[in-house]
Amino acid sequence: MSHLTAETSSTSLLSDQALSLVQATAPIVAAHANEITAHFYPRMFAAHPELLRIFNQGNQATGEQSKALAGSVVAYAVQLIDPEAPSFDHVMHRIAYKHVSLGIRPEQYTIVGEHLLASVGEVLGDAVTPEIAAAWSELYWLFAVQLVAEEARLYQQSNVDPSHPTRPYRVVRRIEEADDVISLVLEPTDSAALPAIAPGQYVSVFVDLPDGDRQPRQYTVSATAVRTRLQITVLRVRGVNGAPDGRVSSYLHDHVKVGDVLDVSAPAGDFVLTPTDSPLLLASAGAGITTVLPIVEHIARTQPQRTVIVAHADRRSQDHALRDTVLHLGREIDDFTSYTWYEEVDDGDTRSQEGFMDLSEILLPDDIQVFTCGPLPFMRLVRSTLLDRGVPPARIRYEVFGPDLWAAQSPPPESGTDLTP
């Protein structure tokens, strides 16, 4: 999946002194990681407010971005100092794709490094000696250089100039799919060809909001049936527990109409099919259906003999977007099965099951490949159920909407070093 080398997990990438100090201090840095990253973002934005137009401010408000950054840095450190730690390659690759979709440039790593390392010192205090600071600086720059190299490869592969990461697309059709779900069909304003899009990839859409803010959001390319156009499907984010509604999704729902122009990135992401004939289980919930449609569309066109099982969970049938389209495409696949679970099943609906998705009893071929997309608790349930049924972890792929908070991580090794301020 990743083009990063096996050296990513080699302890020799750090100098001996830095390795020793990172090993000794990793537990306390990990314990304060969320505090450090929560301190870092306001510090950086105060000095560089222009970066507010790149970072998802919704994820900033919920703290998800801080947790994701903290988890990534800790996981990266752990795989450098612990030979038994899980590979970090897949996380590195996902981060690089996300950065490319946002137009992140190498010089911005200098800004991030300055404020992140300063936050380590300001949160942990005088216990961070110059030697410890230098060790974590070495680790950060190793992380940054590997990301810059991977992003340069992806920019070149996509023929994208990072200083101009988006392209204007005109809205040519707007489809009301379900309650709070719309699809926008887009075509390049220059009438040039679409970029290559692998089923399951996403694009970043940059929106200029009425208050003057510019914000990006990532949406799966939910269909490319018309080869000169692509489609994104947008769930309106409703605020819960006092949180505000999603600014970008609300703007797209309430204001964007046919003829409007949006800035859209090149396709990105590694949640894509691998060349195989293995049977496929696509397990989704809610907006995760947007990753299912392009995959089913692709298989119907290129591998109609392949076994495909689609399992979807939603609140109600009225919230289940793209269902009819997926089922229609399924008729073109020789061996296609569909299962649906709703929290509330309509009277007379004999096709759907009530409650949460339960994959414990459905028939699964031995060599099943699994793709799952939806809320984190849902994907964890899918994964644990399938692991209990003997599906190998390597055959279960997942996609997270928003910061990747589900990356496999190992706790740092125990240490007697105390950096508590």
Coordinates of C-alpha atoms in Angstrom, one line a residue:
M1 CA 0.0 0.0 0.0
S2 CA 2.7 2.5 1.0
H3 CA 5.7 3.4 -1.1
L4 CA 7.7 4.2 2.1
T5 CA 10.7 2.0 2.7
A6 CA 11.0 -0.6 5.4
E7 CA 13.5 1.7 7.1
T8 CA 10.6 3.7 8.6
S9 CA 10.6 1.4 11.6
S10 CA 14.3 1.1 12.0
T11 CA 15.8 2.6 15.2
S12 CA 18.9 3.5 13.4
L13 CA 17.1 6.5 11.8
L14 CA 17.6 8.3 15.1
S15 CA 21.1 9.2 16.4
D16 CA 22.1 7.0 19.4
Q17 CA 21.8 10.0 21.8
A18 CA 18.4 11.0 20.5
L19 CA 17.2 7.4 20.5
S20 CA 18.2 7.0 24.2
L21 CA 16.5 10.2 25.2
V22 CA 13.3 9.6 23.3
Q23 CA 13.1 6.1 24.8
A24 CA 13.5 7.6 28.3
T25 CA 11.1 10.4 27.9
A26 CA 8.4 8.9 25.5
P27 CA 6.1 7.8 28.3
I28 CA 5.8 11.3 29.9
V29 CA 5.5 13.0 26.4
A30 CA 2.8 10.5 25.5
A31 CA 1.0 11.2 28.8
H32 CA 0.9 15.0 28.0
A33 CA 0.5 14.6 24.2
N34 CA -3.1 15.9 24.0
E35 CA -2.2 18.8 26.3
I36 CA 0.8 19.7 24.1
T37 CA -1.1 19.6 20.8
A38 CA -4.1 21.5 22.3
H39 CA -1.5 24.2 23.3
F40 CA 0.2 24.0 20.0
Y41 CA -2.7 24.9 17.6
P42 CA -3.7 28.2 19.2
R43 CA 0.0 29.2 19.5
M44 CA 0.6 28.5 15.8
F45 CA -2.7 30.1 14.6
A46 CA -2.0 33.3 16.6
A47 CA 1.4 33.6 14.8
H48 CA 0.1 32.4 11.4
P49 CA -3.6 33.1 11.0
E50 CA -3.4 32.3 7.3
L51 CA -3.2 28.6 8.3
L52 CA -6.8 28.8 9.6
R53 CA -7.8 28.6 5.9
I54 CA -6.2 25.2 5.6
F55 CA -7.1 23.5 8.8
N56 CA -10.6 22.2 9.5
Q57 CA -11.9 24.5 12.2
G58 CA -14.7 22.1 13.0
N59 CA -12.2 19.5 14.0
Q60 CA -10.3 22.2 15.9
A61 CA -13.4 23.1 17.9
T62 CA -14.1 19.4 18.9
G63 CA -10.5 18.7 19.7
E64 CA -10.3 15.8 17.2
Q65 CA -7.5 17.4 15.3
S66 CA -5.4 17.8 18.4
K67 CA -6.0 14.1 19.4
A68 CA -5.1 12.9 16.0
L69 CA -1.9 14.8 15.9
A70 CA -0.9 13.7 19.3
G71 CA -1.7 10.1 18.5
S72 CA 0.3 10.3 15.2
V73 CA 3.4 11.8 16.8
V74 CA 3.3 9.3 19.7
A75 CA 2.8 6.3 17.3
Y76 CA 5.7 7.5 15.1
A77 CA 8.0 7.8 18.1
V78 CA 7.0 4.4 19.4
Q79 CA 7.7 2.6 16.1
L80 CA 11.2 4.2 16.1
I81 CA 12.1 3.1 19.6
D82 CA 10.2 -0.3 19.8
P83 CA 11.1 -2.9 17.1
E84 CA 7.9 -4.8 18.0
A85 CA 5.6 -1.8 17.4
P86 CA 3.1 -1.9 14.5
S87 CA 4.3 -0.4 11.2
F88 CA 3.6 3.3 10.9
D89 CA 3.6 3.2 7.1
H90 CA -0.1 3.2 6.5
V91 CA -0.6 6.1 8.9
M92 CA 2.2 8.0 7.2
H93 CA 0.7 7.4 3.8
R94 CA -2.8 8.6 4.9
I95 CA -1.3 11.8 6.4
A96 CA 0.6 12.4 3.2
Y97 CA -2.5 12.0 1.0
K98 CA -4.5 14.3 3.3
H99 CA -1.7 17.0 3.1
V100 CA -1.5 16.7 -0.7
S101 CA -5.3 17.3 -0.9
L102 CA -4.8 20.5 1.1
G103 CA -1.8 21.8 -0.7
I104 CA 0.6 21.5 2.2
R105 CA 4.1 22.7 1.3
P106 CA 7.5 21.8 2.7
E107 CA 8.1 25.3 4.2
Q108 CA 5.0 24.9 6.4
Y109 CA 6.7 22.1 8.3
T110 CA 9.1 24.7 9.6
I111 CA 6.2 26.7 11.1
V112 CA 4.6 23.5 12.6
G113 CA 8.0 22.4 14.0
E114 CA 8.7 25.7 15.6
H115 CA 5.4 25.9 17.5
L116 CA 5.0 22.2 18.2
L117 CA 8.5 21.9 19.8
A118 CA 7.9 25.2 21.7
S119 CA 4.7 23.8 23.0
V120 CA 6.5 20.7 24.4
G121 CA 8.8 23.0 26.4
E122 CA 6.0 25.3 27.5
V123 CA 3.8 22.5 28.7
L124 CA 6.5 20.3 30.3
G125 CA 8.5 23.2 31.7
D126 CA 12.1 23.3 32.8
A127 CA 12.3 19.5 32.9
V128 CA 12.8 19.7 29.1
T129 CA 16.6 20.1 29.0
P130 CA 18.3 21.3 25.9
E131 CA 19.4 17.7 25.2
I132 CA 15.8 16.4 25.5
A133 CA 14.6 19.2 23.3
A134 CA 17.2 18.4 20.7
A135 CA 16.2 14.7 20.7
W136 CA 12.5 15.5 20.1
S137 CA 13.5 18.1 17.5
E138 CA 15.5 15.4 15.7
L139 CA 12.5 13.0 15.8
Y140 CA 10.1 15.7 14.5
W141 CA 12.3 16.6 11.6
L142 CA 12.8 12.9 10.7
F143 CA 9.0 12.6 10.6
A144 CA 8.7 15.8 8.6
V145 CA 11.3 14.9 6.0
Q146 CA 9.7 11.5 5.4
L147 CA 6.3 13.2 4.9
V148 CA 7.8 15.8 2.6
A149 CA 9.4 13.1 0.5
E150 CA 6.1 11.1 0.3
E151 CA 4.1 14.2 -0.5
A152 CA 6.5 15.2 -3.2
R153 CA 6.0 11.8 -4.8
L154 CA 2.2 12.1 -4.6
Y155 CA 2.2 15.7 -6.0
Q156 CA 4.4 14.5 -9.0
Q157 CA 2.2 11.4 -9.5
S158 CA -0.9 13.6 -9.6
N159 CA 0.7 16.3 -11.7
V160 CA -0.3 18.9 -9.0
D161 CA 1.6 22.1 -8.2
P162 CA 1.4 22.4 -4.4
S163 CA 1.2 26.2 -4.7
H164 CA -2.0 25.7 -6.8
P165 CA -3.6 22.5 -5.3
T166 CA -7.1 23.1 -6.5
R167 CA -9.0 23.4 -9.8
P168 CA -12.3 25.1 -10.4
Y169 CA -15.3 22.9 -10.9
R170 CA -18.8 24.0 -11.8
V171 CA -21.9 22.5 -10.2
V172 CA -23.9 21.0 -13.1
R173 CA -26.5 19.1 -11.1
R174 CA -27.8 19.0 -7.5
I175 CA -29.6 15.8 -6.3
E176 CA -31.6 15.6 -3.1
E177 CA -30.6 12.0 -2.1
A178 CA -32.2 11.7 1.4
D179 CA -33.0 13.7 4.5
D180 CA -30.0 15.9 5.0
V181 CA -28.0 14.3 2.1
I182 CA -27.3 15.9 -1.3
S183 CA -25.1 15.0 -4.2
L184 CA -23.4 17.6 -6.3
V185 CA -22.3 16.7 -9.8
L186 CA -19.2 18.7 -10.8
E187 CA -17.2 19.2 -14.0
P188 CA -14.0 21.2 -14.6
T189 CA -14.7 24.7 -15.8
D190 CA -11.8 24.4 -18.3
S191 CA -13.5 21.4 -20.0
A192 CA -10.3 19.4 -19.7
A193 CA -10.3 15.8 -18.7
L194 CA -10.9 14.6 -15.2
P195 CA -7.9 13.4 -13.3
A196 CA -7.6 9.7 -12.7
I197 CA -9.8 8.7 -9.8
A198 CA -9.6 5.3 -8.0
P199 CA -12.9 4.1 -6.5
G200 CA -12.9 5.1 -2.8
Q201 CA -10.8 8.2 -3.1
Y202 CA -11.8 11.6 -1.9
V203 CA -11.3 15.3 -2.9
S204 CA -10.9 18.4 -0.8
V205 CA -13.5 21.0 -1.5
F206 CA -12.6 24.6 -0.5
V207 CA -15.5 26.9 0.3
D208 CA -15.5 30.6 0.8
L209 CA -18.0 31.2 3.6
P210 CA -20.2 34.3 3.9
D211 CA -18.2 35.6 6.9
G212 CA -15.0 35.6 4.9
D213 CA -13.5 32.4 6.1
R214 CA -12.2 29.8 3.7
Q215 CA -12.5 26.2 4.8
P216 CA -11.7 22.8 3.2
R217 CA -13.6 19.6 3.7
Q218 CA -13.0 16.1 2.3
Y219 CA -15.7 14.3 0.4
T220 CA -15.5 10.9 -1.2
V221 CA -16.0 10.9 -5.0
S222 CA -19.2 9.0 -4.9
A223 CA -19.6 8.4 -8.6
T224 CA -17.7 8.9 -11.9
A225 CA -20.3 7.3 -14.1
V226 CA -20.1 10.2 -16.6
R227 CA -16.4 10.3 -17.3
T228 CA -16.3 14.1 -17.8
R229 CA -17.8 14.7 -14.4
L230 CA -17.4 13.6 -10.8
Q231 CA -20.0 13.5 -8.0
I232 CA -19.6 14.2 -4.3
T233 CA -22.3 13.4 -1.7
V234 CA -22.6 15.7 1.3
L235 CA -24.3 14.8 4.6
R236 CA -25.4 17.9 6.5
V237 CA -23.6 17.8 9.9
R238 CA -26.1 18.5 12.6
G239 CA -24.7 19.7 15.9
V240 CA -25.3 17.5 18.9
N241 CA -24.8 18.2 22.6
G242 CA -24.6 21.9 22.1
A243 CA -22.1 21.7 19.2
P244 CA -22.9 23.9 16.2
D245 CA -24.0 22.6 12.8
G246 CA -21.3 21.9 10.3
R247 CA -20.4 25.2 8.6
V248 CA -19.3 23.8 5.3
S249 CA -21.9 21.1 4.9
S250 CA -24.6 23.6 5.8
Y251 CA -23.3 26.1 3.3
L252 CA -23.3 23.4 0.5
H253 CA -26.8 22.4 1.4
D254 CA -28.3 25.9 1.8
H255 CA -26.5 28.0 -0.7
V256 CA -24.7 26.1 -3.5
K257 CA -26.8 25.8 -6.7
V258 CA -26.3 24.7 -10.3
G259 CA -23.8 27.1 -12.0
D260 CA -21.8 27.8 -8.9
V261 CA -18.0 27.2 -8.9
L262 CA -16.1 25.3 -6.2
D263 CA -12.4 24.8 -5.8
V264 CA -11.6 21.1 -5.8
S265 CA -8.4 19.2 -5.2
A266 CA -7.0 16.3 -7.1
P267 CA -8.3 12.9 -5.9
A268 CA -6.4 11.5 -2.8
G269 CA -6.6 8.5 -0.5
D270 CA -5.5 4.9 -0.2
F271 CA -8.9 3.4 0.6
V272 CA -9.0 1.7 -2.9
L273 CA -9.4 -1.7 -4.3
T274 CA -6.3 -3.9 -4.8
P275 CA -6.0 -6.1 -8.0
T276 CA -7.7 -9.3 -6.9
D277 CA -10.7 -11.5 -7.6
S278 CA -11.4 -12.2 -3.9
P279 CA -14.9 -11.9 -2.6
L280 CA -15.6 -8.4 -1.2
L281 CA -17.6 -7.2 1.9
L282 CA -18.5 -3.5 1.9
A283 CA -19.7 -2.6 5.4
S284 CA -20.9 1.0 5.9
A285 CA -23.0 3.2 8.1
G286 CA -24.5 6.6 7.5
A287 CA -22.3 8.7 5.2
G288 CA -20.0 5.8 4.7
I289 CA -22.3 4.7 1.8
T290 CA -20.5 7.3 -0.3
T291 CA -17.4 5.0 -0.4
V292 CA -19.5 2.0 -1.3
L293 CA -21.2 3.3 -4.5
P294 CA -18.0 4.0 -6.5
I295 CA -16.5 0.6 -5.6
V296 CA -19.7 -1.2 -6.6
E297 CA -19.9 1.0 -9.7
H298 CA -16.3 0.0 -10.6
I299 CA -16.8 -3.7 -10.0
A300 CA -20.0 -3.8 -12.1
R301 CA -18.0 -2.2 -14.9
T302 CA -14.8 -4.2 -14.7
Q303 CA -15.4 -7.4 -12.6
P304 CA -19.0 -8.4 -12.7
Q305 CA -18.1 -12.0 -11.9
R306 CA -16.7 -11.0 -8.5
T307 CA -18.7 -11.8 -5.3
V308 CA -19.9 -8.7 -3.6
I309 CA -21.7 -8.4 -0.2
V310 CA -23.0 -4.9 0.8
A311 CA -24.0 -4.4 4.4
H312 CA -25.3 -0.9 5.5
A313 CA -26.6 0.5 8.7
D314 CA -28.5 3.8 9.2
R315 CA -31.1 5.4 11.4
R316 CA -34.1 5.1 9.1
S317 CA -34.7 4.3 5.4
Q318 CA -35.3 8.1 4.9
D319 CA -31.6 8.7 5.9
H320 CA -30.2 5.9 3.7
A321 CA -28.7 7.8 0.7
L322 CA -27.8 6.1 -2.6
R323 CA -29.5 2.8 -1.7
D324 CA -31.4 2.5 -4.9
T325 CA -28.4 3.4 -7.0
V326 CA -26.2 0.7 -5.2
L327 CA -28.9 -1.9 -5.6
H328 CA -29.4 -1.0 -9.3
L329 CA -25.7 -1.5 -10.0
G330 CA -25.7 -4.7 -8.0
R331 CA -28.0 -6.2 -10.6
E332 CA -25.1 -6.1 -13.0
I333 CA -22.9 -8.2 -10.7
D334 CA -23.3 -12.0 -10.9
D335 CA -23.1 -12.7 -7.2
F336 CA -24.4 -9.7 -5.3
T337 CA -26.0 -9.7 -1.8
S338 CA -27.3 -6.8 0.2
Y339 CA -28.1 -6.5 3.9
T340 CA -29.6 -3.5 5.7
W341 CA -30.1 -2.6 9.3
Y342 CA -32.1 0.4 10.5
E343 CA -32.5 1.7 14.1
E344 CA -36.2 2.3 13.1
V345 CA -37.7 0.0 10.5
D346 CA -40.7 1.3 8.6
D347 CA -44.0 -0.7 8.8
G348 CA -44.2 -3.1 6.0
D349 CA -40.4 -3.1 5.3
T350 CA -39.5 -6.8 5.1
R351 CA -36.1 -6.3 3.5
S352 CA -34.4 -4.5 6.5
Q353 CA -33.4 -5.7 9.9
E354 CA -33.9 -3.6 13.1
G355 CA -31.1 -2.5 15.3
F356 CA -27.3 -2.3 14.9
M357 CA -25.4 -4.2 12.2
D358 CA -24.7 -7.8 13.1
L359 CA -22.3 -9.6 10.9
S360 CA -21.9 -12.6 13.1
E361 CA -24.3 -14.8 11.2
I362 CA -24.1 -13.8 7.5
L363 CA -22.4 -16.2 5.1
L364 CA -18.8 -15.1 4.4
P365 CA -16.4 -16.8 1.9
D366 CA -13.1 -17.8 3.4
D367 CA -11.0 -15.4 1.4
I368 CA -13.2 -12.3 2.0
Q369 CA -11.7 -8.8 1.6
V370 CA -13.4 -6.2 3.8
F371 CA -13.8 -2.5 3.4
T372 CA -15.6 -0.6 6.1
C373 CA -16.5 3.1 6.5
G374 CA -18.6 4.9 9.0
P375 CA -18.5 6.2 12.6
L376 CA -15.6 4.9 14.7
P377 CA -17.7 2.8 17.1
F378 CA -19.4 1.2 14.1
M379 CA -16.1 0.3 12.4
R380 CA -14.7 -1.1 15.7
L381 CA -17.7 -3.3 16.0
V382 CA -17.4 -4.5 12.4
R383 CA -13.7 -5.2 12.9
S384 CA -14.1 -7.1 16.2
T385 CA -17.0 -9.2 14.9
L386 CA -15.0 -10.2 11.8
L387 CA -11.8 -10.9 13.8
D388 CA -13.9 -13.2 16.0
R389 CA -15.0 -15.0 12.9
G390 CA -11.4 -15.5 11.8
V391 CA -11.0 -12.8 9.2
P392 CA -7.3 -11.8 9.3
P393 CA -6.7 -8.2 10.3
A394 CA -4.8 -7.5 7.0
R395 CA -8.0 -8.2 5.1
I396 CA -10.0 -5.5 6.9
R397 CA -9.5 -2.0 5.5
Y398 CA -11.2 1.1 6.9
E399 CA -11.8 4.7 6.0
V400 CA -12.2 7.5 8.6
F401 CA -14.0 10.8 7.7
G402 CA -12.0 13.5 9.5
P403 CA -8.7 13.1 11.5
D404 CA -7.6 9.5 11.7
L405 CA -8.1 8.7 15.4
W406 CA -8.1 4.9 14.8
A407 CA -4.5 4.3 13.8
A408 CA -3.0 1.3 15.4
Q409 CA -0.8 2.5 18.2
S410 CA 1.3 0.9 20.9
P411 CA 1.9 2.5 24.3
P412 CA 5.5 3.7 24.8
P413 CA 7.8 1.5 26.8
E414 CA 7.9 2.0 30.6
S415 CA 10.6 4.4 31.8
G416 CA 11.8 5.7 35.1
T417 CA 12.5 9.2 33.7
D418 CA 10.2 11.8 35.2
L419 CA 9.6 15.0 33.3
T420 CA 6.5 16.1 35.3
P421 CA 6.9 19.9 35.8

